[in-house]
Amino acid sequence: MKQKILVTGGAGYIGSHTAVELIERGYEVVIIDDLSNSEERVIDGIEAITGTRPDLAVFDICDEAKLELFFQGHPDVAAIIHFAASKAVGESVSKPLHYYRNNIVSLVNLLEVLPTTQAKGLVFSSSCTIYGQPDVLPVTEHAPVKKALSPYGNTKQICEEILQDAVTSGVDYRTIALRYFNPIGAHPSAEIGELPRGVPNNLVPFITQTGAGIREKISIFGDDYDTPDGTCVRDYIHVVDLAKAHVIATERILSGKSSEKYEYFNLGTGKGSSVKEIVEAFEKVSGKELNKTYAPRRPGDVEAVYADTSYANDELGWKSELELGDMIASAWKWEKKIRGIDS
Ligand code: UFG
């Protein structure tokens, strides 16, 4: 019998790619998603790739009663991967209470219900944002957690503390926080990808939309940083590589292999790329020259951050495989598909 994995936020960007990898590894996937920042057609995309349609329950996990009811129908969930959360840094500054409620209450509800189920533990979506601007690069998991620059970042810090406190209290489930660097790209089939609502905040969707003619130009925020070409440096990682790491973390929980009940790993490539390099990579892959301009620094941006991935490489036996060219090519293929662009 297939083991059943619950993926909250499984209709979202990283959640949907993880659902695909889980199904392809032989797991049964059930998704809870309130579709507040995603669409039901994502489930069609998962089915198109895998030939299997995961069950979708549409509700908000902040609703404790609905969550309990869900588990009554699914007492055999073996592990949970928890993606469902709000993720826009800027929006979190104007709607802090929404972020605290949505991101924290949902996790607390899951951890409260977990001991009443057969689930062995939970994998949590964390972020490199918890390091702020690290003093030493590449950043290891031992780097200090710095004061968050946004309510969104703060929710990730608080959630990691909640995971740690929860397992310290003597429960017998395990938790793993995965600290993502900058996920980009789409499934190579272009059946699923990122679906930002409105004007994208993130660099790569903004670039691909500019390439598709939806945005007039790409603004490069700041060219006077202390980096090789003056623009900010990030560790961009292919969403499919990231999804695979979730499968491995889930299997670590299922097998009880982890030495600690709470663990945390950096998920990046270990390579930093500048904003300029990303724009150039897009121009090379697409053969299109973008209309670009330099704009002032974006408030809250860190200058440079990229991961030391040796702990994830050694302990999880995971390594990112796909290159920047693959990331950009898949993002562009996806953008063209959803816009109906042929060439
Ligand atoms: N950038 C531009 N122009 C744009 C958009 C972005 O120059 O139109 C630059 C940004 O200034 C930054 C880089 O591209 O230097 C990457 O920006 P993103 O918004 O794509 O990514 P961030 O590194 O800011 O954000 C990521 C995650 C967040 C997380 C945050 C922590 O997307 O979820 O890291 O800093 F919280």
Tab-separated table of C-alpha atoms and ligand atoms in Angstrom:
chain	number	residue	atom	x	y	z
A	1	MET	CA	0.000	0.000	0.000
A	2	LYS	CA	1.193	3.476	-0.851
A	3	GLN	CA	2.130	5.724	2.044
A	4	LYS	CA	0.023	8.854	2.209
A	5	ILE	CA	1.682	12.270	2.443
A	6	LEU	CA	-0.292	15.417	3.248
A	7	VAL	CA	0.945	18.475	1.369
A	8	THR	CA	-0.548	21.723	2.671
A	9	GLY	CA	-0.344	24.453	0.055
A	10	GLY	CA	0.082	21.729	-2.557
A	11	ALA	CA	-1.572	23.844	-5.265
A	12	GLY	CA	1.114	26.503	-4.791
A	13	TYR	CA	4.432	26.952	-6.547
A	14	ILE	CA	6.805	24.766	-4.531
A	15	GLY	CA	4.001	22.566	-3.185
A	16	SER	CA	2.823	21.491	-6.632
A	17	HIS	CA	6.348	20.577	-7.770
A	18	THR	CA	6.809	18.592	-4.565
A	19	ALA	CA	3.502	16.779	-5.104
A	20	VAL	CA	4.806	15.659	-8.518
A	21	GLU	CA	8.074	14.339	-7.083
A	22	LEU	CA	6.226	12.503	-4.299
A	23	ILE	CA	3.818	10.838	-6.724
A	24	GLU	CA	6.709	9.864	-8.980
A	25	ARG	CA	8.428	8.258	-5.977
A	26	GLY	CA	5.333	6.136	-5.347
A	27	TYR	CA	3.551	8.083	-2.600
A	28	GLU	CA	-0.119	8.925	-2.398
A	29	VAL	CA	-0.522	12.684	-2.113
A	30	VAL	CA	-3.395	14.513	-0.478
A	31	ILE	CA	-3.453	18.279	-0.690
A	32	ILE	CA	-5.054	20.882	1.522
A	33	ASP	CA	-5.111	24.321	-0.084
A	34	ASP	CA	-7.495	27.232	0.381
A	35	LEU	CA	-6.675	28.420	-3.175
A	36	SER	CA	-6.110	31.942	-1.813
A	37	ASN	CA	-2.970	32.283	-3.929
A	38	SER	CA	-3.319	29.360	-6.307
A	39	GLU	CA	-5.752	27.784	-8.716
A	40	GLU	CA	-7.444	24.422	-9.003
A	41	ARG	CA	-6.049	23.947	-12.524
A	42	VAL	CA	-2.646	23.345	-10.907
A	43	ILE	CA	-4.055	19.950	-9.896
A	44	ASP	CA	-4.717	19.290	-13.607
A	45	GLY	CA	-1.041	20.044	-14.262
A	46	ILE	CA	0.069	17.573	-11.580
A	47	GLU	CA	-2.211	14.967	-13.142
A	48	ALA	CA	-0.917	15.706	-16.640
A	49	ILE	CA	2.669	15.052	-15.521
A	50	THR	CA	2.138	12.050	-13.262
A	51	GLY	CA	-1.034	10.436	-14.582
A	52	THR	CA	-2.391	10.604	-11.043
A	53	ARG	CA	-4.764	13.191	-9.651
A	54	PRO	CA	-4.058	13.998	-6.019
A	55	ASP	CA	-7.024	14.549	-3.705
A	56	LEU	CA	-7.626	18.236	-3.034
A	57	ALA	CA	-9.406	19.486	0.103
A	58	VAL	CA	-10.156	23.190	-0.174
A	59	PHE	CA	-10.078	24.893	3.212
A	60	ASP	CA	-7.933	27.070	5.439
A	61	ILE	CA	-5.923	25.105	8.001
A	62	CYS	CA	-6.300	28.001	10.416
A	63	ASP	CA	-9.772	26.471	10.863
A	64	GLU	CA	-9.050	23.896	13.550
A	65	ALA	CA	-12.425	22.168	13.328
A	66	LYS	CA	-12.049	21.600	9.584
A	67	LEU	CA	-8.530	20.293	10.071
A	68	GLU	CA	-9.714	17.779	12.683
A	69	LEU	CA	-12.476	16.685	10.365
A	70	PHE	CA	-9.959	16.262	7.553
A	71	PHE	CA	-7.827	13.928	9.663
A	72	GLN	CA	-10.891	11.900	10.635
A	73	GLY	CA	-11.180	11.113	6.931
A	74	HIS	CA	-7.412	10.593	6.543
A	75	PRO	CA	-6.193	8.890	9.733
A	76	ASP	CA	-3.439	7.209	7.713
A	77	VAL	CA	-1.394	10.287	6.765
A	78	ALA	CA	2.225	9.159	7.284
A	79	ALA	CA	3.887	12.599	7.158
A	80	ILE	CA	3.052	16.229	6.489
A	81	ILE	CA	4.829	18.760	4.305
A	82	HIS	CA	3.617	22.203	5.281
A	83	PHE	CA	3.847	24.882	2.581
A	84	ALA	CA	0.569	26.733	3.117
A	85	ALA	CA	1.504	30.280	4.122
A	86	SER	CA	1.518	33.879	2.940
A	87	LYS	CA	4.814	34.795	1.313
A	88	ALA	CA	4.937	38.375	0.032
A	89	VAL	CA	7.521	40.329	2.002
A	90	GLY	CA	6.124	43.782	1.119
A	91	GLU	CA	2.507	42.825	1.778
A	92	SER	CA	3.492	41.498	5.204
A	93	VAL	CA	4.558	45.008	6.214
A	94	SER	CA	1.107	46.410	5.441
A	95	LYS	CA	-0.835	43.375	6.740
A	96	PRO	CA	1.272	42.081	9.642
A	97	LEU	CA	-1.569	40.551	11.627
A	98	HIS	CA	-2.796	38.628	8.620
A	99	TYR	CA	0.726	37.189	8.262
A	100	TYR	CA	1.058	36.306	11.938
A	101	ARG	CA	-2.341	34.615	11.980
A	102	ASN	CA	-2.052	32.805	8.687
A	103	ASN	CA	1.530	31.582	9.031
A	104	ILE	CA	1.656	30.865	12.743
A	105	VAL	CA	-1.841	29.646	13.594
A	106	SER	CA	-1.733	27.185	10.707
A	107	LEU	CA	1.490	25.615	11.984
A	108	VAL	CA	0.245	25.468	15.578
A	109	ASN	CA	-2.973	23.794	14.421
A	110	LEU	CA	-1.022	21.154	12.495
A	111	LEU	CA	1.319	20.465	15.415
A	112	GLU	CA	-1.607	20.195	17.809
A	113	VAL	CA	-3.466	17.706	15.674
A	114	LEU	CA	-0.348	15.724	14.720
A	115	PRO	CA	-0.127	13.537	17.873
A	116	THR	CA	-3.718	12.388	17.313
A	117	THR	CA	-2.762	11.035	13.868
A	118	GLN	CA	-0.414	8.358	12.557
A	119	ALA	CA	1.902	10.977	11.050
A	120	LYS	CA	5.547	10.659	12.040
A	121	GLY	CA	6.379	14.311	11.570
A	122	LEU	CA	6.351	17.490	9.559
A	123	VAL	CA	8.613	19.159	7.003
A	124	PHE	CA	8.417	22.953	7.161
A	125	SER	CA	9.028	25.636	4.495
A	126	SER	CA	11.543	28.029	5.951
A	127	SER	CA	13.664	30.669	4.275
A	128	CYS	CA	17.176	32.067	4.073
A	129	THR	CA	15.534	35.328	5.084
A	130	ILE	CA	16.124	34.257	8.693
A	131	TYR	CA	19.871	34.958	8.240
A	132	GLY	CA	19.338	38.592	7.128
A	133	GLN	CA	22.668	39.841	5.725
A	134	PRO	CA	25.039	37.143	7.004
A	135	ASP	CA	28.446	38.221	8.299
A	136	VAL	CA	30.124	35.282	6.567
A	137	LEU	CA	29.418	33.869	3.094
A	138	PRO	CA	28.561	31.232	2.106
A	139	VAL	CA	26.123	31.041	5.001
A	140	THR	CA	25.996	27.858	7.074
A	141	GLU	CA	23.188	26.638	9.323
A	142	HIS	CA	25.267	27.827	12.295
A	143	ALA	CA	25.044	31.468	11.267
A	144	PRO	CA	23.090	33.561	13.749
A	145	VAL	CA	19.424	34.234	13.081
A	146	LYS	CA	19.217	38.022	12.735
A	147	LYS	CA	16.337	40.289	13.592
A	148	ALA	CA	13.788	39.881	10.829
A	149	LEU	CA	13.341	42.779	8.413
A	150	SER	CA	9.654	42.048	7.794
A	151	PRO	CA	6.683	40.412	9.522
A	152	TYR	CA	6.951	37.656	6.887
A	153	GLY	CA	10.567	36.947	7.858
A	154	ASN	CA	9.600	37.074	11.498
A	155	THR	CA	6.909	34.429	10.972
A	156	LYS	CA	9.572	32.078	9.571
A	157	GLN	CA	11.777	32.652	12.615
A	158	ILE	CA	8.882	32.194	15.029
A	159	CYS	CA	7.710	29.051	13.235
A	160	GLU	CA	11.178	27.507	13.498
A	161	GLU	CA	11.167	28.259	17.237
A	162	ILE	CA	7.723	26.687	17.528
A	163	LEU	CA	8.988	23.519	15.816
A	164	GLN	CA	11.916	23.324	18.192
A	165	ASP	CA	9.844	23.972	21.320
A	166	ALA	CA	7.176	21.500	20.218
A	167	VAL	CA	9.574	18.573	19.852
A	168	THR	CA	11.446	19.491	23.045
A	169	SER	CA	8.211	19.026	24.973
A	170	GLY	CA	8.504	15.247	24.611
A	171	VAL	CA	6.203	14.473	21.694
A	172	ASP	CA	7.343	11.659	19.480
A	173	TYR	CA	7.076	13.240	16.081
A	174	ARG	CA	9.988	14.800	14.190
A	175	THR	CA	10.254	18.094	12.356
A	176	ILE	CA	12.604	19.354	9.663
A	177	ALA	CA	12.831	22.995	8.554
A	178	LEU	CA	14.136	23.530	5.030
A	179	ARG	CA	15.648	26.966	4.530
A	180	TYR	CA	15.148	27.853	0.889
A	181	PHE	CA	17.347	30.284	-0.933
A	182	ASN	CA	15.737	31.695	-4.137
A	183	PRO	CA	13.556	29.088	-5.881
A	184	ILE	CA	12.993	29.765	-9.582
A	185	GLY	CA	12.115	27.814	-12.715
A	186	ALA	CA	9.296	25.460	-13.534
A	187	HIS	CA	8.689	21.790	-14.233
A	188	PRO	CA	10.414	20.902	-17.562
A	189	SER	CA	7.046	19.791	-18.968
A	190	ALA	CA	5.705	23.353	-18.445
A	191	GLU	CA	2.542	21.804	-16.999
A	192	ILE	CA	3.142	23.592	-13.680
A	193	GLY	CA	5.155	26.657	-12.690
A	194	GLU	CA	4.935	29.890	-10.747
A	195	LEU	CA	1.646	31.795	-11.063
A	196	PRO	CA	2.180	35.194	-9.439
A	197	ARG	CA	-0.956	37.298	-8.978
A	198	GLY	CA	-0.758	40.835	-10.329
A	199	VAL	CA	2.621	42.498	-10.689
A	200	PRO	CA	5.337	40.049	-9.641
A	201	ASN	CA	7.639	41.038	-6.776
A	202	ASN	CA	10.261	38.465	-7.586
A	203	LEU	CA	12.966	38.899	-10.172
A	204	VAL	CA	12.507	35.924	-12.493
A	205	PRO	CA	8.714	36.162	-13.011
A	206	PHE	CA	9.202	39.877	-13.654
A	207	ILE	CA	11.871	39.115	-16.242
A	208	THR	CA	9.837	36.433	-18.029
A	209	GLN	CA	6.763	38.691	-18.061
A	210	THR	CA	8.895	41.454	-19.563
A	211	GLY	CA	10.117	38.970	-22.170
A	212	ALA	CA	6.488	38.086	-22.896
A	213	GLY	CA	5.621	41.753	-23.391
A	214	ILE	CA	3.383	42.027	-20.325
A	215	ARG	CA	5.761	44.411	-18.531
A	216	GLU	CA	7.398	47.279	-20.316
A	217	LYS	CA	10.818	46.938	-18.716
A	218	ILE	CA	12.762	45.271	-15.964
A	219	SER	CA	14.127	47.580	-13.272
A	220	ILE	CA	17.365	46.491	-11.656
A	221	PHE	CA	17.163	47.637	-8.068
A	222	GLY	CA	20.554	49.099	-7.160
A	223	ASP	CA	23.880	48.960	-9.001
A	224	ASP	CA	26.094	50.315	-6.236
A	225	TYR	CA	26.260	47.301	-3.948
A	226	ASP	CA	29.613	45.979	-2.814
A	227	THR	CA	29.398	42.999	-5.205
A	228	PRO	CA	31.402	42.158	-8.357
A	229	ASP	CA	29.018	43.991	-10.719
A	230	GLY	CA	27.275	46.223	-8.176
A	231	THR	CA	23.947	44.339	-8.221
A	232	CYS	CA	22.573	42.055	-5.475
A	233	VAL	CA	23.698	38.464	-5.302
A	234	ARG	CA	21.375	35.526	-4.545
A	235	ASP	CA	21.541	31.754	-4.629
A	236	TYR	CA	18.942	30.747	-7.235
A	237	ILE	CA	17.817	27.127	-7.066
A	238	HIS	CA	15.645	25.140	-9.468
A	239	VAL	CA	12.235	24.431	-7.938
A	240	VAL	CA	12.478	20.783	-9.065
A	241	ASP	CA	15.735	20.323	-7.118
A	242	LEU	CA	14.036	21.918	-4.135
A	243	ALA	CA	11.034	19.600	-4.499
A	244	LYS	CA	13.331	16.563	-4.518
A	245	ALA	CA	14.879	17.701	-1.236
A	246	HIS	CA	11.388	17.634	0.308
A	247	VAL	CA	10.947	14.008	-0.688
A	248	ILE	CA	14.281	13.147	0.923
A	249	ALA	CA	13.416	15.073	4.119
A	250	THR	CA	10.049	13.302	4.258
A	251	GLU	CA	11.733	9.927	3.918
A	252	ARG	CA	14.125	10.884	6.700
A	253	ILE	CA	11.118	11.480	8.927
A	254	LEU	CA	9.363	8.302	7.822
A	255	SER	CA	12.448	6.188	8.493
A	256	GLY	CA	13.183	7.842	11.846
A	257	LYS	CA	16.765	8.225	10.576
A	258	SER	CA	17.397	11.708	11.903
A	259	SER	CA	19.426	11.888	15.083
A	260	GLU	CA	17.585	14.964	16.326
A	261	LYS	CA	13.845	15.527	16.515
A	262	TYR	CA	14.208	19.021	15.066
A	263	GLU	CA	16.609	19.607	12.198
A	264	TYR	CA	17.180	22.404	9.705
A	265	PHE	CA	18.974	22.519	6.379
A	266	ASN	CA	19.984	25.109	3.824
A	267	LEU	CA	18.650	24.383	0.358
A	268	GLY	CA	20.565	26.268	-2.305
A	269	THR	CA	23.161	25.584	-4.964
A	270	GLY	CA	26.036	27.225	-3.119
A	271	LYS	CA	26.553	29.589	-6.057
A	272	GLY	CA	25.729	33.268	-6.011
A	273	SER	CA	24.406	35.038	-9.119
A	274	SER	CA	23.884	38.757	-9.514
A	275	VAL	CA	20.731	40.420	-10.801
A	276	LYS	CA	22.652	41.434	-13.922
A	277	GLU	CA	23.754	37.844	-14.503
A	278	ILE	CA	20.144	36.641	-14.276
A	279	VAL	CA	19.008	39.234	-16.797
A	280	GLU	CA	21.847	38.227	-19.121
A	281	ALA	CA	21.071	34.526	-18.680
A	282	PHE	CA	17.477	35.219	-19.723
A	283	GLU	CA	18.594	37.177	-22.774
A	284	LYS	CA	20.872	34.318	-23.807
A	285	VAL	CA	18.252	31.582	-23.296
A	286	SER	CA	15.401	33.483	-24.947
A	287	GLY	CA	17.380	35.298	-27.626
A	288	LYS	CA	15.486	38.448	-26.636
A	289	GLU	CA	17.051	41.654	-25.472
A	290	LEU	CA	15.134	43.074	-22.545
A	291	ASN	CA	14.271	46.674	-22.042
A	292	LYS	CA	16.071	47.323	-18.735
A	293	THR	CA	16.765	50.205	-16.462
A	294	TYR	CA	18.569	50.872	-13.200
A	295	ALA	CA	16.407	51.935	-10.283
A	296	PRO	CA	17.208	52.824	-6.663
A	297	ARG	CA	17.891	50.062	-4.148
A	298	ARG	CA	14.763	48.232	-2.964
A	299	PRO	CA	14.221	48.788	0.772
A	300	GLY	CA	14.957	45.704	2.859
A	301	ASP	CA	17.145	43.952	0.259
A	302	VAL	CA	20.252	42.241	1.559
A	303	GLU	CA	23.372	42.784	-0.522
A	304	ALA	CA	24.461	39.196	-1.030
A	305	VAL	CA	23.454	35.796	0.283
A	306	TYR	CA	24.305	32.295	-0.883
A	307	ALA	CA	24.324	28.962	0.855
A	308	ASP	CA	26.881	26.620	2.233
A	309	THR	CA	25.074	23.438	1.265
A	310	SER	CA	27.543	20.918	2.682
A	311	TYR	CA	25.306	19.937	5.593
A	312	ALA	CA	22.358	19.145	3.289
A	313	ASN	CA	24.733	17.400	0.845
A	314	ASP	CA	26.281	15.199	3.537
A	315	GLU	CA	23.347	14.562	5.866
A	316	LEU	CA	20.462	14.390	3.391
A	317	GLY	CA	22.531	13.002	0.530
A	318	TRP	CA	20.938	15.712	-1.608
A	319	LYS	CA	22.592	18.042	-4.081
A	320	SER	CA	21.088	20.517	-6.499
A	321	GLU	CA	21.647	19.279	-10.039
A	322	LEU	CA	20.132	21.785	-12.413
A	323	GLU	CA	22.075	24.775	-13.692
A	324	LEU	CA	21.065	28.404	-14.029
A	325	GLY	CA	20.438	27.891	-17.768
A	326	ASP	CA	17.948	25.076	-16.965
A	327	MET	CA	16.229	27.274	-14.407
A	328	ILE	CA	15.776	30.205	-16.761
A	329	ALA	CA	14.877	28.029	-19.770
A	330	SER	CA	12.140	26.236	-17.821
A	331	ALA	CA	10.771	29.526	-16.409
A	332	TRP	CA	10.651	30.948	-19.948
A	333	LYS	CA	9.025	27.817	-21.393
A	334	TRP	CA	6.333	28.060	-18.689
A	335	GLU	CA	5.752	31.783	-19.248
A	336	LYS	CA	5.371	31.218	-23.003
A	337	LYS	CA	2.960	28.369	-22.428
A	338	ILE	CA	0.643	30.319	-20.111
A	339	ARG	CA	0.711	33.341	-22.428
A	340	GLY	CA	0.142	31.274	-25.556
A	341	ILE	CA	3.426	32.386	-27.148
A	342	ASP	CA	4.555	29.933	-29.818
A	343	SER	CA	8.258	30.443	-30.459
B	1	UFG	N1	15.039	42.549	-8.243
B	1	UFG	C1	15.207	43.516	-9.214
B	1	UFG	N2	14.124	43.863	-9.954
B	1	UFG	C2	12.889	43.313	-9.792
B	1	UFG	C3	12.738	42.305	-8.799
B	1	UFG	C4	13.835	41.967	-8.045
B	1	UFG	O1	16.291	44.064	-9.386
B	1	UFG	O2	11.949	43.690	-10.492
B	1	UFG	C5	16.201	42.153	-7.453
B	1	UFG	C6	15.999	42.357	-5.984
B	1	UFG	O3	16.295	43.686	-5.625
B	1	UFG	C7	16.972	41.334	-5.422
B	1	UFG	C8	16.938	40.187	-6.437
B	1	UFG	O4	16.397	40.761	-7.609
B	1	UFG	O5	18.240	41.867	-5.391
B	1	UFG	C9	16.079	39.036	-6.021
B	1	UFG	O6	14.820	39.532	-5.640
B	1	UFG	P1	13.553	38.583	-5.421
B	1	UFG	O7	12.407	39.466	-5.029
B	1	UFG	O8	13.374	37.679	-6.572
B	1	UFG	O9	14.033	37.684	-4.228
B	1	UFG	P2	14.434	38.085	-2.734
B	1	UFG	O10	15.836	37.607	-2.580
B	1	UFG	O11	14.163	39.470	-2.376
B	1	UFG	O12	13.336	37.270	-1.972
B	1	UFG	C10	13.544	36.010	-1.580
B	1	UFG	C11	12.216	35.238	-1.471
B	1	UFG	C12	11.422	35.693	-0.284
B	1	UFG	C13	12.303	35.777	0.929
B	1	UFG	C14	13.425	36.716	0.656
B	1	UFG	C15	14.304	37.002	1.820
B	1	UFG	O13	11.459	35.396	-2.643
B	1	UFG	O14	10.384	34.765	-0.060
B	1	UFG	O15	14.197	36.129	-0.351
B	1	UFG	O16	15.103	38.103	1.581
B	1	UFG	F1	11.661	36.215	2.004
